[in-house]
Coordinates of C-alpha atoms and ligand atoms in Angstrom, one line a residue:
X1 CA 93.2 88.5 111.2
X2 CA 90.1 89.2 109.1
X3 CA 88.9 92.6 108.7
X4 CA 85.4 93.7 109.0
X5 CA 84.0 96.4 106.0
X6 CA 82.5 99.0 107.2
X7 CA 79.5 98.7 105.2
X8 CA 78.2 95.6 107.6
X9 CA 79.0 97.5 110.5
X10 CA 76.6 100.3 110.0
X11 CA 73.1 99.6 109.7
X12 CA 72.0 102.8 107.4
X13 CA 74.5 104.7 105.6
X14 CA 73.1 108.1 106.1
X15 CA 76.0 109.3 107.7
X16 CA 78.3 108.4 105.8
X17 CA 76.5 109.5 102.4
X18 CA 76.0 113.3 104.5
X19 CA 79.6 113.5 105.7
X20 CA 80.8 113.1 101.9
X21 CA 78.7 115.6 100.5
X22 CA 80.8 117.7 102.8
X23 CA 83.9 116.6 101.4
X24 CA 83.1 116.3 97.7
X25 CA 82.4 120.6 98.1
X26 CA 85.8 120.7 99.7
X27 CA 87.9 118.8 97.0
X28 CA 85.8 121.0 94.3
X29 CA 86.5 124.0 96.2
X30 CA 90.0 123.0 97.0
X31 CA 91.9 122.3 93.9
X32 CA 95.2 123.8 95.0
X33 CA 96.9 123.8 98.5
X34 CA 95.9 127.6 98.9
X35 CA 92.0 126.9 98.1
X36 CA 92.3 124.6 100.3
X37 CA 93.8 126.4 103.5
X38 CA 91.2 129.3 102.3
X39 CA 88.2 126.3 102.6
X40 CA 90.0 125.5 105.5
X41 CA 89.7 129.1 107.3
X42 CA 85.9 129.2 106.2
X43 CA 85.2 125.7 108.2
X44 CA 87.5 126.3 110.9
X45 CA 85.9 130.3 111.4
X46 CA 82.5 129.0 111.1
X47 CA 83.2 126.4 113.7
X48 CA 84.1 129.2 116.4
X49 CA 88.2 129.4 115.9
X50 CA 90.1 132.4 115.8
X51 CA 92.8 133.4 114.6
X52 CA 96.2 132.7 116.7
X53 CA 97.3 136.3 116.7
X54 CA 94.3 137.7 118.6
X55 CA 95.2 135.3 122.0
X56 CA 96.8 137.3 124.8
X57 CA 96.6 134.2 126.6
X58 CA 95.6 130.7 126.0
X59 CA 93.1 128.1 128.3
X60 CA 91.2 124.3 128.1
X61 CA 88.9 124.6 125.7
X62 CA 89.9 127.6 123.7
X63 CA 89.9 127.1 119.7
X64 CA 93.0 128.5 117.5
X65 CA 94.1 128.4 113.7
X66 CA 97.1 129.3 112.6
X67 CA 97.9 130.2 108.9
X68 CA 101.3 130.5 107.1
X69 CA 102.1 132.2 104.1
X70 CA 98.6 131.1 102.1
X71 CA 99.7 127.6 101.9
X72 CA 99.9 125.8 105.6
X73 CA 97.0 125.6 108.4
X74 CA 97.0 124.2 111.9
X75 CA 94.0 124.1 114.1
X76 CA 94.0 123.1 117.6
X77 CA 91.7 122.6 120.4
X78 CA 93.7 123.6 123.9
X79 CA 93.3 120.8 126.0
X80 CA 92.7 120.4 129.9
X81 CA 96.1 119.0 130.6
X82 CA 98.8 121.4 129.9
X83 CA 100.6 121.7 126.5
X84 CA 103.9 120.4 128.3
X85 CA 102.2 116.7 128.4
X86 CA 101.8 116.5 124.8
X87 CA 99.5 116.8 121.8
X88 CA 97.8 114.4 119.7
X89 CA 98.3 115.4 116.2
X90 CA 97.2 114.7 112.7
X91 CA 98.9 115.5 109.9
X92 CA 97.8 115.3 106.4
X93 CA 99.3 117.6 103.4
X94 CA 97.1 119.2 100.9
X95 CA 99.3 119.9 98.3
X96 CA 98.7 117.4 94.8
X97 CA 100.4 116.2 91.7
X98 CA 100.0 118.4 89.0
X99 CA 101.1 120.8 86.4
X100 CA 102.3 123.8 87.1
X101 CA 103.0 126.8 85.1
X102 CA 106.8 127.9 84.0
X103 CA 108.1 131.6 84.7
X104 CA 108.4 132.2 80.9
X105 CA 105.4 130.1 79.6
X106 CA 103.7 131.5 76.7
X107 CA 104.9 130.9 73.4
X108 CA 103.1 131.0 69.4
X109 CA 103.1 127.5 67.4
X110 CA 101.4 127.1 64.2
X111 CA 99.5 129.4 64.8
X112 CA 98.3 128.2 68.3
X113 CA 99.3 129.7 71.7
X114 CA 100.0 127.4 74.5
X115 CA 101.6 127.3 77.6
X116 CA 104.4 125.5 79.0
X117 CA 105.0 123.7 82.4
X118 CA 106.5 121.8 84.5
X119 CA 105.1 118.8 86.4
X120 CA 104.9 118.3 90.4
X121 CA 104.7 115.1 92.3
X122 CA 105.2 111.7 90.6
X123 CA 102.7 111.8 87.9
X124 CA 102.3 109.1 84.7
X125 CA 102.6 112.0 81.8
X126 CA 100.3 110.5 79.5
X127 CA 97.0 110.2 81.9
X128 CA 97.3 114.4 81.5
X129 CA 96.7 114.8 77.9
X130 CA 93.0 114.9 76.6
X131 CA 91.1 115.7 79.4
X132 CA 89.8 118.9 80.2
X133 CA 92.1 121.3 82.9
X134 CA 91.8 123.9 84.5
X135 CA 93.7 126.9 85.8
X136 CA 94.2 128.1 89.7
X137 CA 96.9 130.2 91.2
X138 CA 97.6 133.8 92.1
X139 CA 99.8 136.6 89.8
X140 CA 101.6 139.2 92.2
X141 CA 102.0 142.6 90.3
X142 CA 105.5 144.7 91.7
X143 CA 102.9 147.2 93.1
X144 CA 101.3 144.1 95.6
X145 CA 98.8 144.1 93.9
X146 CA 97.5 140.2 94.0
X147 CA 95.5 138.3 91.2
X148 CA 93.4 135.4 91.4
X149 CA 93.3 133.0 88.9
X150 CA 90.4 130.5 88.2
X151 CA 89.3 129.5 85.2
X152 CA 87.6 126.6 84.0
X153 CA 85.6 124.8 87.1
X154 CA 83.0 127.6 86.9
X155 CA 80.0 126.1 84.3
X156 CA 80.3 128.7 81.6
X157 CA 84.4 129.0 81.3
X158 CA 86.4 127.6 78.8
X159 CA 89.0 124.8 79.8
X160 CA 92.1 124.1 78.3
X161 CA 94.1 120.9 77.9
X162 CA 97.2 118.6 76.6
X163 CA 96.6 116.9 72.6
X164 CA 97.7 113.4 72.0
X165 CA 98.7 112.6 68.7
X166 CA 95.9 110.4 66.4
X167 CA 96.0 106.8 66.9
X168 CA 96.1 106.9 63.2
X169 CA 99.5 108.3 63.0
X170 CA 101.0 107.1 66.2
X171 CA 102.8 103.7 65.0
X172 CA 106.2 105.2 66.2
X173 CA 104.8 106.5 69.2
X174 CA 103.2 103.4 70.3
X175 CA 106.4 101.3 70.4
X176 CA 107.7 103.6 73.0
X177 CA 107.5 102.7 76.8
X178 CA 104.8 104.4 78.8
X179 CA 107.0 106.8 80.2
X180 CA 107.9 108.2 76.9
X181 CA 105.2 108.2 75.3
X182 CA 104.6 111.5 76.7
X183 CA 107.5 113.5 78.2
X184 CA 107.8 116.1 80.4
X185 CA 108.2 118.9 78.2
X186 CA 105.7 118.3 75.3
X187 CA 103.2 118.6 78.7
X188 CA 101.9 122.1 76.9
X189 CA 98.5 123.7 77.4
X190 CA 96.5 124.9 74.7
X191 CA 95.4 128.1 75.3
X192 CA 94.3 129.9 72.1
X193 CA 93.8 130.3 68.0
X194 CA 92.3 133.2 67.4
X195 CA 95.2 136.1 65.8
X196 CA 94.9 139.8 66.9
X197 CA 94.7 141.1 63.3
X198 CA 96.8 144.8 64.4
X199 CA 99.8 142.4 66.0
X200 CA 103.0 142.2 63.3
X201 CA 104.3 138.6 64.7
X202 CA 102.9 135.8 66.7
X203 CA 99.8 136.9 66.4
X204 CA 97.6 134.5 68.2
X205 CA 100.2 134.8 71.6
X206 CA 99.3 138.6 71.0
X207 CA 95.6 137.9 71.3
X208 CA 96.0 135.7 74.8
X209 CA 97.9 138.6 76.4
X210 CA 95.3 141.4 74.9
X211 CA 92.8 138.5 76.5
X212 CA 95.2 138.3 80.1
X213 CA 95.3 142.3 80.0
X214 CA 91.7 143.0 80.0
X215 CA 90.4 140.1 81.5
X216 CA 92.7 140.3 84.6
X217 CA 95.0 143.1 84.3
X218 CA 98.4 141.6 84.1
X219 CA 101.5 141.6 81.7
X220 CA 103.2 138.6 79.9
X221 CA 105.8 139.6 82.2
X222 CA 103.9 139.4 85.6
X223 CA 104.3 135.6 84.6
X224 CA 107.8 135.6 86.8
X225 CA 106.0 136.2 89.6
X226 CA 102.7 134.2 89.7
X227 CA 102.1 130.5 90.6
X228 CA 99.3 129.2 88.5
X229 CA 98.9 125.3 88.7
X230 CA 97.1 123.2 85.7
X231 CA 94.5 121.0 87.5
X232 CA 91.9 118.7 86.4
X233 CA 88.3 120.4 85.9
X234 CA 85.2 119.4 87.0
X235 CA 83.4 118.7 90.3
X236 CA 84.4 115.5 92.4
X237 CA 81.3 113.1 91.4
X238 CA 80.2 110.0 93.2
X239 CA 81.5 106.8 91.8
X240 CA 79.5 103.4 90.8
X241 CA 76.3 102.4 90.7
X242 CA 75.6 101.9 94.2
X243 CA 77.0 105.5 94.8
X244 CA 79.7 103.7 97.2
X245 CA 82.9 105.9 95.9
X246 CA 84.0 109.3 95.5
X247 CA 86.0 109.7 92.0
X248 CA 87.6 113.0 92.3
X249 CA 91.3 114.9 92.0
X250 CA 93.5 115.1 94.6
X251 CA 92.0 112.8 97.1
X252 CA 95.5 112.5 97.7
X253 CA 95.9 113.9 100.2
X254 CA 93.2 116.1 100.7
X255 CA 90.7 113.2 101.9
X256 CA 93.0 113.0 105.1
X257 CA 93.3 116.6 105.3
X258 CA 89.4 117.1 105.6
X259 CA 89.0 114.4 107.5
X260 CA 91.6 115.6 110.3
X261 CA 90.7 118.5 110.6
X262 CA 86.8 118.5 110.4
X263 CA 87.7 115.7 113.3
X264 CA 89.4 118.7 115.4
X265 CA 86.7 121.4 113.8
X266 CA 83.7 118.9 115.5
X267 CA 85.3 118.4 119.0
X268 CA 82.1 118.6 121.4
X269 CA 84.0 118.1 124.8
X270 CA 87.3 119.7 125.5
X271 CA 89.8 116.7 124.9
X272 CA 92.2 115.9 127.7
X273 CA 95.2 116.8 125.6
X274 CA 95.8 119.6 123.0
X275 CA 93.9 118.5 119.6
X276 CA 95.8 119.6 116.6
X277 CA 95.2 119.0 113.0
X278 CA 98.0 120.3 110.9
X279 CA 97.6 120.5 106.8
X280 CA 101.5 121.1 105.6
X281 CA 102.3 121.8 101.7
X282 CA 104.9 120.2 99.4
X283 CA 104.7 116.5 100.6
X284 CA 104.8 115.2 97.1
X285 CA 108.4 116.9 96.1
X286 CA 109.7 116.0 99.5
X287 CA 108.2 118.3 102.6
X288 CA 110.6 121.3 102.1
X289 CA 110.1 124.9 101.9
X290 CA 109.1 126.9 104.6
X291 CA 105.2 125.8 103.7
X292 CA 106.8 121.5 103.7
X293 CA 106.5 119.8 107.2
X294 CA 110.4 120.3 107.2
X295 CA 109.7 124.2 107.8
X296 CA 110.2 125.2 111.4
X297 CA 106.4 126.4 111.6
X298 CA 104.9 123.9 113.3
X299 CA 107.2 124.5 116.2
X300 CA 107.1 128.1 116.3
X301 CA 103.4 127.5 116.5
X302 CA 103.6 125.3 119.6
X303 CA 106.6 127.8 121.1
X304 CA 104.1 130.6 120.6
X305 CA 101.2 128.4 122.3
X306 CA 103.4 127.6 125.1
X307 CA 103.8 131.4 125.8
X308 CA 100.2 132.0 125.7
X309 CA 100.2 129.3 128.3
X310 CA 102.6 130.9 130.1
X311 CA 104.9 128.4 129.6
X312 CA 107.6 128.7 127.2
X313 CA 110.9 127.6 127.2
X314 CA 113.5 125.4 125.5
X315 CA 113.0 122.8 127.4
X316 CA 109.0 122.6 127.9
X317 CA 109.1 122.9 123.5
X318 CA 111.4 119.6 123.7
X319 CA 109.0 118.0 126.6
X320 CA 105.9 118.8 124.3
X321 CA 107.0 117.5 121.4
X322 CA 108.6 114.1 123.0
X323 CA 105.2 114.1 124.7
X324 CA 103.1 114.4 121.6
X325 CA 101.7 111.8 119.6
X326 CA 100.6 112.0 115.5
X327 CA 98.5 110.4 113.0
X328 CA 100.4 110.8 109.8
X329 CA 97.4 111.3 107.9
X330 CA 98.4 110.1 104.0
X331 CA 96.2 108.0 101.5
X332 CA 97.3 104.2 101.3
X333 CA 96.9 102.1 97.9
X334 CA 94.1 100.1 97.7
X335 CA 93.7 96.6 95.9
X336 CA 92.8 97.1 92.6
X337 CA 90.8 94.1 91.2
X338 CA 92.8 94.7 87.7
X339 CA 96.0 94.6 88.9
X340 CA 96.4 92.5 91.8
X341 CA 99.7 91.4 91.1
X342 CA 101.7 94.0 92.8
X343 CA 100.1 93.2 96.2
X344 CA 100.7 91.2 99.0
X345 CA 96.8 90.0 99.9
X346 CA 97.4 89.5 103.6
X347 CA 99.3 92.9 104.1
X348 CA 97.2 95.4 101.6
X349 CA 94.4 97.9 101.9
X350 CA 90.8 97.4 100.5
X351 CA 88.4 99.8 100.2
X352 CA 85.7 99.3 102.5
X353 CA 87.4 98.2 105.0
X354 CA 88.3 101.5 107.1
X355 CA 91.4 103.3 107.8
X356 CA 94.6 102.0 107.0
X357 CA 97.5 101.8 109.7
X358 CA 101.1 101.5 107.7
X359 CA 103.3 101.0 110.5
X360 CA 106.4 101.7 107.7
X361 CA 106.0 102.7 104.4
X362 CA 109.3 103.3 102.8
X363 CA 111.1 101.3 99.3
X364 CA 113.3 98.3 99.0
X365 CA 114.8 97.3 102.7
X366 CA 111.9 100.3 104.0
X367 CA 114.5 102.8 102.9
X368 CA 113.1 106.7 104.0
X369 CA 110.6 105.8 106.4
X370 CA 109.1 106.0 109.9
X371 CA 108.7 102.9 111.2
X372 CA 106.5 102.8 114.4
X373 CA 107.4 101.1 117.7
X374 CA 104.8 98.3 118.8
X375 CA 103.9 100.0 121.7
X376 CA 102.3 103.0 120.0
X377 CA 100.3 100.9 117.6
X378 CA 98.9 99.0 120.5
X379 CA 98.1 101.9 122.2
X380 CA 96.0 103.0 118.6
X381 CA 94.5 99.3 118.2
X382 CA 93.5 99.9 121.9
X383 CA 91.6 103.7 120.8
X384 CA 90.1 101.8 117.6
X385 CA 88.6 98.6 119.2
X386 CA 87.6 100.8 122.6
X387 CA 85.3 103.3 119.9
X388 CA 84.3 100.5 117.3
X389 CA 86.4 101.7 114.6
X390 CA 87.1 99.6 111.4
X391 CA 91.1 99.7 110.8
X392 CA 93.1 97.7 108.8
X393 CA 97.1 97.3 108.3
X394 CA 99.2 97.2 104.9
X395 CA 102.0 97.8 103.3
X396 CA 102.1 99.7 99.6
X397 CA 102.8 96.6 98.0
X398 CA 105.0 93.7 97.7
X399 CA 108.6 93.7 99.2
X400 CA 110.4 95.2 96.3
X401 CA 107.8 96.2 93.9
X402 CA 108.0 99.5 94.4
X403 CA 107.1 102.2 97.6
X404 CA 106.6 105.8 99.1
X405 CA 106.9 108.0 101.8
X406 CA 104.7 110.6 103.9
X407 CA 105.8 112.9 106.4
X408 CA 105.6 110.6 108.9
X409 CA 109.3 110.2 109.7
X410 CA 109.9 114.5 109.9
X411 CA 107.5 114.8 113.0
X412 CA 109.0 111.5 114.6
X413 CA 112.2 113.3 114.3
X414 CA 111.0 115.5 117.3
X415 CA 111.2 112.3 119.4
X416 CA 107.1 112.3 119.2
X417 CA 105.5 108.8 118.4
X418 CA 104.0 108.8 114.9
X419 CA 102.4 106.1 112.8
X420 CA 100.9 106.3 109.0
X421 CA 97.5 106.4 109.5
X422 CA 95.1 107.2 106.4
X423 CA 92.5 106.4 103.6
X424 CA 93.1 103.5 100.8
X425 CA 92.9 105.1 96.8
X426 CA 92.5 103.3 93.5
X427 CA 94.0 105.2 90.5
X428 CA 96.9 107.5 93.0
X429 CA 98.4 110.4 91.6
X430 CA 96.2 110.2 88.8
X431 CA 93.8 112.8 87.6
X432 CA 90.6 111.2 88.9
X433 CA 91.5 109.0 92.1
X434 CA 89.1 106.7 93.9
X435 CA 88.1 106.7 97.5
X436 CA 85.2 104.4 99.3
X437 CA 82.7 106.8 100.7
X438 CA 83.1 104.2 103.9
X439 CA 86.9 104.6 104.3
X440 CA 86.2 108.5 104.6
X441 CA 83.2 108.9 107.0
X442 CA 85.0 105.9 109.2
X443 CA 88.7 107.8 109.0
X444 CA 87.0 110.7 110.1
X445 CA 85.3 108.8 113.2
X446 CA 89.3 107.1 113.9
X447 CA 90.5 110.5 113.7
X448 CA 88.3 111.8 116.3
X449 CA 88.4 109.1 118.7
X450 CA 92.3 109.3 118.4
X451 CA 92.3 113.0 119.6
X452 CA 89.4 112.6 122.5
X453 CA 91.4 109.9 124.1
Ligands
LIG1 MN1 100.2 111.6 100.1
LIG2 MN1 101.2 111.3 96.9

């Protein structure tokens, strides 16, 4: 049952140090699930793919994105075998734990402005505070009139962040438990000092929305209607001495995401079946929303496909989708060699070693997840071992210990075969995750020999 790395497999590691210059530009780029659908389009459009609504008709070969509201992409590949035989489909989400910004946010305290907000995803508060963040989102003004937000990644802007209290005043604070010794609503950004000397109260919230109004034309209350999310700052970086790892935000999930779909993007024959990468939103509050996997887009998508073939009805959506086949393209935890307790050895992910298959995921008795019939992993050992590909198999960690889901278990509920297939990370959900360079370039090669089979 030994696994190999990939590192012995290759025999340089050019190609795997070139592929991740590619994907540190996208994680930098791609700090919020609308960057990244916008990166996204620029790959995808630069690759030869057009936009879904310009087909009158669909045939093999032909290559199609699809975008919905800002926040989703899918990108396919139209196969030689007609849609009604199936897909093979990855799925990843681009959407990452974080702060977001409240509809009434700004408020004066001592004489400092900040900003409230409200997390998203399963974060550990106190990693947030004292580090420099950054702001990314859009404002929509009543007239439609739509602002972009992004400040602090660029080298000259300012950042803005969460305090701590001084170690030398924290003996109180230090005998609470680590999740209080932050909570959710002291999670405040700092956004200013300075008063605006003409103001008569709250002088120094006056001065941010002088700031807001001439820098980017909006009033405090265009705040109800914008979605600005507090993100780490700074470039993704390479990791360790040897340069081996990627230390970045949001690996989760957007390592899968840019894997999939630069898979489908670099296609050189037309594949048998339709190829389809698929980058949903909202995975880490539970895949809902018409922009989660739970939104009926991903259907209408194949329905309208299926007309372009010249295909569609009811019942050749239901063969498709019973027919189709999915990666469920999430991250896996990796061993950490400072906390090894929580893992099983023989039934965990290492980095190095390639990409991870979790035929289950799921907490306690595997409650919430998709748990993949025998013959479908077979059929992807069969794919991995026929191209050379380095896979391993885990669980998240010991029976009991803890656990998580994907959206693994809302495609299989189409009747399609799906299995968790994805990339190990040290450090998940926090605001600088870990990835082996390795695990990427070889989840990217898995990828692609899962859709050209
Ligand atoms: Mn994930
Ligand atoms: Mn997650």
């Amino acid at each position: 049952m030994y696994r190999k790395s990939v590192w012995d497999k290759f025999d340089n590691y050019e190609d795997i140090m070139t592929y991740n210059e590619g994907y540190k530009s996208f994680i930098t780029k791609g700090k919020t699930e609308r960057l990244c659908v916008n990166e996204a389009i620029k790959l995808a459009e630069k690759a030869g793919f057009k936009p879904l609504e310009t087909f009158k008709s669909v045939k093999p070969g032909d290559k199609v994105y699809s975008v919905n509201r800002g926040k989703n992409i899918a990108v396919f590949v139209i196969g030689k075998e007609s849609l009604e035989n199936g897909l093979n489909i990855l799925g990843a989400h681009i959407d990452s734990p974080r702060l977001d910004i409240k509809q009434n946010p700004l408020y004066e305290s001592t004489e400092f402005s900040l900003l409230d907000t409200h997390y998203y995803g399963g974060i550990k508060k106190y990693q947030w505070v004292t580090i420099p963040l950054a702001l990314h989102g859009v404002v929509y003004k009543k007239d439609g009139k739509v602002i972009d937000i992004n400040i602090g990644d660029e080298e000259n802007d300012p950042v803005v962040g969460i305090s701590d209290l001084l170690v030398h005043l924290s003996g109180d604070q230090l005998q609470k438990t680590a999740n209080k010794v932050i909570e959710g609503e002291d999670l405040d950004i700092m956004v200013g000092s300075i008063p605006l000397k003409t103001a008569d109260k709250d002088k120094v919230k006056a001065n941010v929305l002088r700031i807001i109004k001439e820098k980017y034309d909006f009033e405090e209350e265009d705040f109800l209607s914008a979605e600005i999310e507090v993100v780490p700052a700074g470039k993704a970086r390479d990791y360790g001495l040897d340069r081996s790892m990627v230390a970045g935000y949001g690996h989760d999930d957007r390592v899968c995401a840019y894997t999939s779909l630069t898979a489908v993007l670099d296609l050189k024959e037309v594949p048998n079946k339709t190829a389809c990468a698929i980058l949903v939103d909202k995975e880490e509050v539970g895949s809902i929303g018409a922009t989660g996997a739970q939104s009926s887009y991903f259907i209408n998508v194949i329905a309208e496909l299926l007309s372009l073939e010249g295909k569609y009805n009811d019942l050749v959506l239901r063969h498709t989708l019973t027919n189709s086949k999915m990666l469920s393209s999430d991250v896996s935890a990796g061993v950490d060699p400072l906390f090894l307790g929580v893992n099983e050895m023989k039934n965990s992910a290492f980095l190095g070693k390639g990409i991870v298959l979790n035929k289950y995921t799921g907490s306690r008795g595997k409650g919430g997840c998709n748990d993949a019939n025998p013959d479908f992993i077979a059929y992807i050992r069969k794919i991995f071992d026929n191209n050379n590909i380095c896979f391993q198999t885990a669980e998240i960690g010991k029976v009991d210990q803890g656990g998580g889901g994907t959206i693994a278990y809302i495609l299989a509920n189409y009747n399609m075969n799906v299995i968790d297939a994805g990339i190990p990370v040290l450090n998940m959900h926090a605001p600088m995750e870990i990835v082996s360079k390795a695990d990427v370039y070889e989840a990217y090669c898995a990828y692609l020999a899962f859709i050209s089979a």
